[in-house]
PDB file of C-alpha atoms in Angstrom:
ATOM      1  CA  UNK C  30      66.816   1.752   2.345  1.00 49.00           C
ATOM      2  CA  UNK C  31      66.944  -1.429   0.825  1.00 55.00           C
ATOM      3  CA  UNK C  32      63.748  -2.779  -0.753  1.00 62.00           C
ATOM      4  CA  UNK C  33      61.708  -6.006  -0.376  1.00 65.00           C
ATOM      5  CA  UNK C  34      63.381  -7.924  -3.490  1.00 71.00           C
ATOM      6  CA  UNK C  35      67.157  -6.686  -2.308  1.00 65.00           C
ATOM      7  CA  UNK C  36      66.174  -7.398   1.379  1.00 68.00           C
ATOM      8  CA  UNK C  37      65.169 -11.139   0.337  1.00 72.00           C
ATOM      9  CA  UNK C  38      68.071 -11.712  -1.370  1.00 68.00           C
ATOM     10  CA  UNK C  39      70.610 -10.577   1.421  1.00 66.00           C
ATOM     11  CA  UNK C  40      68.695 -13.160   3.714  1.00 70.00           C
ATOM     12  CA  UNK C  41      68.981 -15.607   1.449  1.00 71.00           C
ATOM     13  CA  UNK C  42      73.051 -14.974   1.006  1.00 68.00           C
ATOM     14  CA  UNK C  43      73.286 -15.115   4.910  1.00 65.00           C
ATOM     15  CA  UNK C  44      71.317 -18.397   4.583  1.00 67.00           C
ATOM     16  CA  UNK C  45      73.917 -19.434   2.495  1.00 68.00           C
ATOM     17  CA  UNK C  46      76.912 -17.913   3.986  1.00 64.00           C
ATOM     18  CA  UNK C  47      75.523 -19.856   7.749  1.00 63.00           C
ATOM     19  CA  UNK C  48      75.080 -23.019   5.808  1.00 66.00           C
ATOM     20  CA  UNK C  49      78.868 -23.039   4.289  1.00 66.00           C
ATOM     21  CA  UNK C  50      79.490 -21.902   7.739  1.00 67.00           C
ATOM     22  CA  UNK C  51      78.292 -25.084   8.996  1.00 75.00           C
ATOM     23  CA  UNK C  52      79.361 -27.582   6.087  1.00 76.00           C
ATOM     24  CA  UNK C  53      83.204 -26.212   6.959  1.00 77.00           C
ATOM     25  CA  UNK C  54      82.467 -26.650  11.067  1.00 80.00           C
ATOM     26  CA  UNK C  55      80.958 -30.251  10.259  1.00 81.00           C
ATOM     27  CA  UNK C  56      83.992 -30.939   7.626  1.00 82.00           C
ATOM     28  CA  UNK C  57      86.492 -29.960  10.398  1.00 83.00           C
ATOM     29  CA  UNK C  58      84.962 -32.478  12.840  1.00 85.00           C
ATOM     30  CA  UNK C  59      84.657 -35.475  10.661  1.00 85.00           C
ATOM     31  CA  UNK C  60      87.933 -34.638   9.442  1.00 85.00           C
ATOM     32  CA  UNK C  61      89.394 -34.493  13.667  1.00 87.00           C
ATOM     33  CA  UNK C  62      87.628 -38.091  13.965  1.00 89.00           C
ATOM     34  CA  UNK C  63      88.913 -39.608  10.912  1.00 87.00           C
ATOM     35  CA  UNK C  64      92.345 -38.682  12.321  1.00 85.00           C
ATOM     36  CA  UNK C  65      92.521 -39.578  15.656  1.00 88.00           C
ATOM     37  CA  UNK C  66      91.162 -43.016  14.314  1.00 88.00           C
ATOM     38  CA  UNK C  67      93.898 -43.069  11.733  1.00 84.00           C
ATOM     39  CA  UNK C  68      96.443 -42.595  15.147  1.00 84.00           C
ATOM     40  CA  UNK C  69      94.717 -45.348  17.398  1.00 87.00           C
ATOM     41  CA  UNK C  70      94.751 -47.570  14.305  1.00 83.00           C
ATOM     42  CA  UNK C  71      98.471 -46.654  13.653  1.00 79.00           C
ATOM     43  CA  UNK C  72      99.414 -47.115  17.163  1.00 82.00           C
ATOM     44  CA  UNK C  73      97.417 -50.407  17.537  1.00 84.00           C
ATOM     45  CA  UNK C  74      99.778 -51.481  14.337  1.00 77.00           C
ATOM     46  CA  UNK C  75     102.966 -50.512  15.822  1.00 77.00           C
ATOM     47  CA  UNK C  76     102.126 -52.307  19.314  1.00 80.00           C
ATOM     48  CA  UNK C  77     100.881 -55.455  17.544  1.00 79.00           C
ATOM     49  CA  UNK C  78     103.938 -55.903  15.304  1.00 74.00           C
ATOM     50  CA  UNK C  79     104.963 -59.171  16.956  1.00 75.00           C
ATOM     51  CA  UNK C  80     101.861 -60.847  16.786  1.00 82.00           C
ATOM     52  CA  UNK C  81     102.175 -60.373  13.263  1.00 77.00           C
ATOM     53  CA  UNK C  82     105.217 -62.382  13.053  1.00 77.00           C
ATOM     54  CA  UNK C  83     103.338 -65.007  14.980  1.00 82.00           C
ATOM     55  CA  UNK C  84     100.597 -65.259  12.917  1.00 84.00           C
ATOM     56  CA  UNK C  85     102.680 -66.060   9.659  1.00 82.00           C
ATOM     57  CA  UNK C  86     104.636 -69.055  11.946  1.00 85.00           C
ATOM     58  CA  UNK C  87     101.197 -70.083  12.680  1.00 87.00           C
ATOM     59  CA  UNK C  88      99.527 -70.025   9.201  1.00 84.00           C
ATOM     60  CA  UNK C  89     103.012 -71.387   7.547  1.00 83.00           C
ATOM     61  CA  UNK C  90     102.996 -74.584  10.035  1.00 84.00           C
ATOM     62  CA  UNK C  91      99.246 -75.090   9.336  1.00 83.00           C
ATOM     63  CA  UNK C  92     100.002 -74.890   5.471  1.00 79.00           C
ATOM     64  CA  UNK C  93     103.010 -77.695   5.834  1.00 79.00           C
ATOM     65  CA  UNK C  94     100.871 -79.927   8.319  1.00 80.00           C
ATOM     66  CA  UNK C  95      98.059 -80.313   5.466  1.00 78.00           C
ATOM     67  CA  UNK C  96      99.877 -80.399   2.534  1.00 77.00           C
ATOM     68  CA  UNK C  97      99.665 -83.619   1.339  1.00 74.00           C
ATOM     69  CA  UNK C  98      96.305 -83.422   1.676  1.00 63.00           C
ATOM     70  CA  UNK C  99      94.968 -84.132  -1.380  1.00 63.00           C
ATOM     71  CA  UNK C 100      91.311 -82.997  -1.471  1.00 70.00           C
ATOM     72  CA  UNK C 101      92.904 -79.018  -1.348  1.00 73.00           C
ATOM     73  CA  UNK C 102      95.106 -79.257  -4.910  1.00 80.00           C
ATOM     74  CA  UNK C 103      94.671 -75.634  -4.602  1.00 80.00           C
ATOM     75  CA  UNK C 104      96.305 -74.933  -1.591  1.00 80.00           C
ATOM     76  CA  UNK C 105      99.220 -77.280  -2.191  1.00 83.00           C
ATOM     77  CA  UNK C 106      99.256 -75.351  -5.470  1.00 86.00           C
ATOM     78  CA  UNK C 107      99.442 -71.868  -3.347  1.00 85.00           C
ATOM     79  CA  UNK C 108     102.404 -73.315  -0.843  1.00 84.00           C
ATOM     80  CA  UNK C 109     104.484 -74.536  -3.951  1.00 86.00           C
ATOM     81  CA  UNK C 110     104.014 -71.038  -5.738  1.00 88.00           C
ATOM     82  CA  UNK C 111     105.005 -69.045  -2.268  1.00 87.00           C
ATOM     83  CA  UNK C 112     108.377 -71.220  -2.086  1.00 86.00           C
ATOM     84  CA  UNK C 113     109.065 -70.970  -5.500  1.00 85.00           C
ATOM     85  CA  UNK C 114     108.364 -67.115  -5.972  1.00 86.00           C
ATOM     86  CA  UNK C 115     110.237 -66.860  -2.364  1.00 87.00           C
ATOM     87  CA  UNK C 116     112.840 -69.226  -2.964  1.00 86.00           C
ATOM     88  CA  UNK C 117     112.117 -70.502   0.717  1.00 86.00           C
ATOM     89  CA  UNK C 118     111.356 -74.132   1.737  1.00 86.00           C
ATOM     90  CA  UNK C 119     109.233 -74.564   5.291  1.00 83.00           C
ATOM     91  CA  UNK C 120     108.674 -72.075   7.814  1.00 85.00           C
ATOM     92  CA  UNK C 121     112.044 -72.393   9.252  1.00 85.00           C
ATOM     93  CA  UNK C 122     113.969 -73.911   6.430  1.00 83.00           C
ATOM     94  CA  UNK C 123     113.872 -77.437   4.762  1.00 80.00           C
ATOM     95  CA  UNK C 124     114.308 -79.366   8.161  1.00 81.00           C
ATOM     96  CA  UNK C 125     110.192 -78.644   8.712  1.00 79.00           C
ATOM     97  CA  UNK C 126     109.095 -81.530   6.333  1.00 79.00           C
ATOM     98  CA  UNK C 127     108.633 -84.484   7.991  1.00 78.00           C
ATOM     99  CA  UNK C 128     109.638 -86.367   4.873  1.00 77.00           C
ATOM    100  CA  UNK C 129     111.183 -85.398   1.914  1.00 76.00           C
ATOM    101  CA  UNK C 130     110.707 -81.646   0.779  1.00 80.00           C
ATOM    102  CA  UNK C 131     108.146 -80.969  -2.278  1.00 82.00           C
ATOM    103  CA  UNK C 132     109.739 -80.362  -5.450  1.00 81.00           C
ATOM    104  CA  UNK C 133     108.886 -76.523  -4.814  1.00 82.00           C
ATOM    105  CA  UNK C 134     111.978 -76.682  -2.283  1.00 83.00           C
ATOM    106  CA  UNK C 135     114.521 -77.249  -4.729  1.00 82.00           C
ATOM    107  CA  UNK C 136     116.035 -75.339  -7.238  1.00 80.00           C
ATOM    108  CA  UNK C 137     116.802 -77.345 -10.723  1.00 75.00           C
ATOM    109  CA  UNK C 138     118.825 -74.391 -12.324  1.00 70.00           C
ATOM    110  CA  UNK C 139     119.983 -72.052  -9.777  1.00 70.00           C
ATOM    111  CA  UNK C 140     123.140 -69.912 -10.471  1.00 67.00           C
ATOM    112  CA  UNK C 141     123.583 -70.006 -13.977  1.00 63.00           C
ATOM    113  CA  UNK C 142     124.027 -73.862 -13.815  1.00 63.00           C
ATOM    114  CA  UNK C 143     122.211 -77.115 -13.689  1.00 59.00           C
ATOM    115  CA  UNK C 144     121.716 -78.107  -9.887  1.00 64.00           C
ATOM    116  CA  UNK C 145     119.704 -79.750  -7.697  1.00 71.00           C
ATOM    117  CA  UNK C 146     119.714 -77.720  -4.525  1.00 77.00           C
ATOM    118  CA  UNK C 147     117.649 -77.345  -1.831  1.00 80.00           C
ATOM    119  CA  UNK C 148     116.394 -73.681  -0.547  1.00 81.00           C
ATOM    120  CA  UNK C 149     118.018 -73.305   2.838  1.00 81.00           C
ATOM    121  CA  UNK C 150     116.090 -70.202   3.844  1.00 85.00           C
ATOM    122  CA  UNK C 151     112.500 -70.253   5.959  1.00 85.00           C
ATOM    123  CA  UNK C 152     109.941 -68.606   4.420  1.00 85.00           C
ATOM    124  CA  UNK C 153     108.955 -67.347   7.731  1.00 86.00           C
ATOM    125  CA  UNK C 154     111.671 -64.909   7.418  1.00 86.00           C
ATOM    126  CA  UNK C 155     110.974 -63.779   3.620  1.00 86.00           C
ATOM    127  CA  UNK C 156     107.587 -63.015   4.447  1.00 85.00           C
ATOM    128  CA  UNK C 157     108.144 -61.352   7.345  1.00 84.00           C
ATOM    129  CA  UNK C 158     110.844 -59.276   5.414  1.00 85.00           C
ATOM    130  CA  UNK C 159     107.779 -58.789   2.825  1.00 86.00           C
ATOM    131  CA  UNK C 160     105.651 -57.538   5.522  1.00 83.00           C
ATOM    132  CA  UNK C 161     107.609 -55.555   7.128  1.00 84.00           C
ATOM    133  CA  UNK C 162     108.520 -53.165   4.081  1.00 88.00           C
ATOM    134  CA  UNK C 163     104.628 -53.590   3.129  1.00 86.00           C
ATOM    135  CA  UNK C 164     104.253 -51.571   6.716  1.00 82.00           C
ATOM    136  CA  UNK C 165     106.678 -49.124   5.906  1.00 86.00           C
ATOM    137  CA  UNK C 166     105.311 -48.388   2.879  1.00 89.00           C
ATOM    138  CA  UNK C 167     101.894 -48.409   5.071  1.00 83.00           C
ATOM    139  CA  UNK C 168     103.291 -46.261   7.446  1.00 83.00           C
ATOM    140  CA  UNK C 169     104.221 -43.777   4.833  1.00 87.00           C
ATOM    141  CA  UNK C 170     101.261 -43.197   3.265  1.00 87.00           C
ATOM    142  CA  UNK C 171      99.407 -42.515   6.351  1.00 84.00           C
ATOM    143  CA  UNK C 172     101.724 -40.311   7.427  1.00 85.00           C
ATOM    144  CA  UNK C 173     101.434 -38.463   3.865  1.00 89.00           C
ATOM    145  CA  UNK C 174      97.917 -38.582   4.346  1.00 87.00           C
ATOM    146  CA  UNK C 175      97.455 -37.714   7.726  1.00 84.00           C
ATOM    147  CA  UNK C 176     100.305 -34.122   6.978  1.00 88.00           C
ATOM    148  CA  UNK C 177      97.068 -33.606   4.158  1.00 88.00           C
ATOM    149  CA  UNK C 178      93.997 -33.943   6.585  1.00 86.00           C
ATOM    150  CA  UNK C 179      96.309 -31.751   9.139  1.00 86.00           C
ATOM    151  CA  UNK C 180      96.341 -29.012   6.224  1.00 89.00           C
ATOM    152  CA  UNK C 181      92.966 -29.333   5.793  1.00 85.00           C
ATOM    153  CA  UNK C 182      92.488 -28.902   9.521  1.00 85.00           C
ATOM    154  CA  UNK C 183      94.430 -25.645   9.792  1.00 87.00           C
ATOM    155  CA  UNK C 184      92.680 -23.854   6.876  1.00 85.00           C
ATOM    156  CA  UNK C 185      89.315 -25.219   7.855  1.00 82.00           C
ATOM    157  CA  UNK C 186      89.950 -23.664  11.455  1.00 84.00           C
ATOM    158  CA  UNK C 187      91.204 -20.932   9.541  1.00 87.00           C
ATOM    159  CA  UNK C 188      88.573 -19.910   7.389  1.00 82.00           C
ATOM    160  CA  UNK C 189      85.666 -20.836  10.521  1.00 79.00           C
ATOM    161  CA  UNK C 190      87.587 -17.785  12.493  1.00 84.00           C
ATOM    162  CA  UNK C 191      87.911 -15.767   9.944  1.00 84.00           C
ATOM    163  CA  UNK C 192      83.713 -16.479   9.212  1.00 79.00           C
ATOM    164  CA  UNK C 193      82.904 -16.018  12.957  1.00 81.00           C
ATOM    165  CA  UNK C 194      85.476 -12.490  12.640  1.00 86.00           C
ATOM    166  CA  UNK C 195      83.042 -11.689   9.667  1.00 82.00           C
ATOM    167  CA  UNK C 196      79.821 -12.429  11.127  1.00 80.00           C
ATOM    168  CA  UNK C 197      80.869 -10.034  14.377  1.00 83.00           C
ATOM    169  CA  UNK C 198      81.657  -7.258  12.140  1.00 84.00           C
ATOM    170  CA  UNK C 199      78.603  -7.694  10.448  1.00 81.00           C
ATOM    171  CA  UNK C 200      76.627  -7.847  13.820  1.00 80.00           C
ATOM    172  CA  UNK C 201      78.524  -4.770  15.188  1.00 80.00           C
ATOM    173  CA  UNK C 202      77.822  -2.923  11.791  1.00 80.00           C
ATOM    174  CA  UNK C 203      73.962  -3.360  12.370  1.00 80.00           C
ATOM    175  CA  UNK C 204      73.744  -2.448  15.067  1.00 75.00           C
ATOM    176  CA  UNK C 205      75.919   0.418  15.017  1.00 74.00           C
ATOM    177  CA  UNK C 206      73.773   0.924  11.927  1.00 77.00           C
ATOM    178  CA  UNK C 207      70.549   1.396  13.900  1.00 75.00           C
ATOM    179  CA  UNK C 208      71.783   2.924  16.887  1.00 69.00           C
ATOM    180  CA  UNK C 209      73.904   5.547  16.173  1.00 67.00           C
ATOM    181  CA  UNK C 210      74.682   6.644  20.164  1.00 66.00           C
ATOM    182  CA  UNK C 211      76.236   3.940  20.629  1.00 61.00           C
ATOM    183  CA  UNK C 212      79.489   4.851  18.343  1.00 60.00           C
ATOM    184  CA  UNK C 213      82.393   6.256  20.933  1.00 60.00           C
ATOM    185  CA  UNK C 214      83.022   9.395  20.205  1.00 54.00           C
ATOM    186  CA  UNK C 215      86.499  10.651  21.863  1.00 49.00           C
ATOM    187  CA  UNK C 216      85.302  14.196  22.180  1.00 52.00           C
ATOM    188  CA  UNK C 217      82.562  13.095  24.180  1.00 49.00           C
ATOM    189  CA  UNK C 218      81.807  12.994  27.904  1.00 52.00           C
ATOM    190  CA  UNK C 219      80.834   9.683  28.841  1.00 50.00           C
ATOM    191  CA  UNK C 220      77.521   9.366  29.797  1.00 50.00           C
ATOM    192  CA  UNK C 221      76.179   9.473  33.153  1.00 52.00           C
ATOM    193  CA  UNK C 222      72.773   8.177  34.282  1.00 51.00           C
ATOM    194  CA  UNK C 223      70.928   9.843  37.331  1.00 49.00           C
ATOM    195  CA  UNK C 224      69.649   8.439  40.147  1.00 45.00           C
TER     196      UNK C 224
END
């Protein structure tokens, strides 16, 4: 028969063991929302892939109509670094500038040679190209991700079963434990009440 100190301590271990018990139930719920909100987001991305294109047209026409606006030397600065580092002129190609293209547009040494050409390609397209393998690379790391959090899942569920299995052993063992009539015996009759 255990004593007081032993007795305390085995309480406090079942404290313990219930209040893992519950950290690993409450980790595989957050863990279930976080996914499913990963999917819907992931889904929502997929279905809004052409408004993403649209968006770009829309920015990129804004940026052209206001670039000679000199108060925002910044932002002319930011549309002459995107068609250099692009190699794009305009959204659809040169033809977008009402007057002549900015010096961005043009390539002074293009090929190994002294030229003065202008970029034919949209930038519409290169950054939609750019955005494109930015959500494939997107794509793929939630996927990685979510095949992670799906691991976690399983063993999570795994080891809650296998604490619940635990727990009705140890209930069965009690109170098998304190009342011994109720083991099965095979020899035995089974019992019969009177009425």
């Amino acid at each position: 028969m255990p004593t007081g100190k032993v007795r305390r301590f085995q309480t406090k271990c079942v404290k313990v063991f219930l209040y893992i018990f519950n950290a690993v139930q409450m980790f595989f719920t957050v863990l279930t929302i976080l996914m499913l909100t990963e999917l819907a987001v992931g889904v929502i991305m997929v279905a809004n892939r052409q408004v993403l294109n649209g968006t770009i047209k829309t920015r990129l026409s804004t940026m052209i109509e206001d670039y000679d606006d000199t108060e925002n030397l910044a932002f002319n600065r930011l549309i002459d670094w995107l068609q250099n580092h692009f190699k794009c002129c305009g959204v659809d190609g040169s033809d977008d500038w009402i007057d002549v293209p900015p010096n961005s547009c043009y390539c002074f040494y293009c090929d190994d040679r002294l030229t003065i050409d202008v970029y034919t390609k949209g930038c519409l397209e290169t950054l939609s190209g750019k955005a494109r393998l930015f959500i494939i690379i997107l794509y793929t790391m939630i996927l990685v991700i979510g095949l992670f959090q799906l691991l976690g899942l399983m063993y999570s569920m795994k080891l809650i079963r296998h604490v619940r299995k635990q727990r009705l052993l140890r209930d069965l063992r009690s109170v098998y434990s304190s009342h011994p009539e109720m083991l099965i015996n095979n020899n035995a009759k089974p019992m019969t009440t009177s009425l």
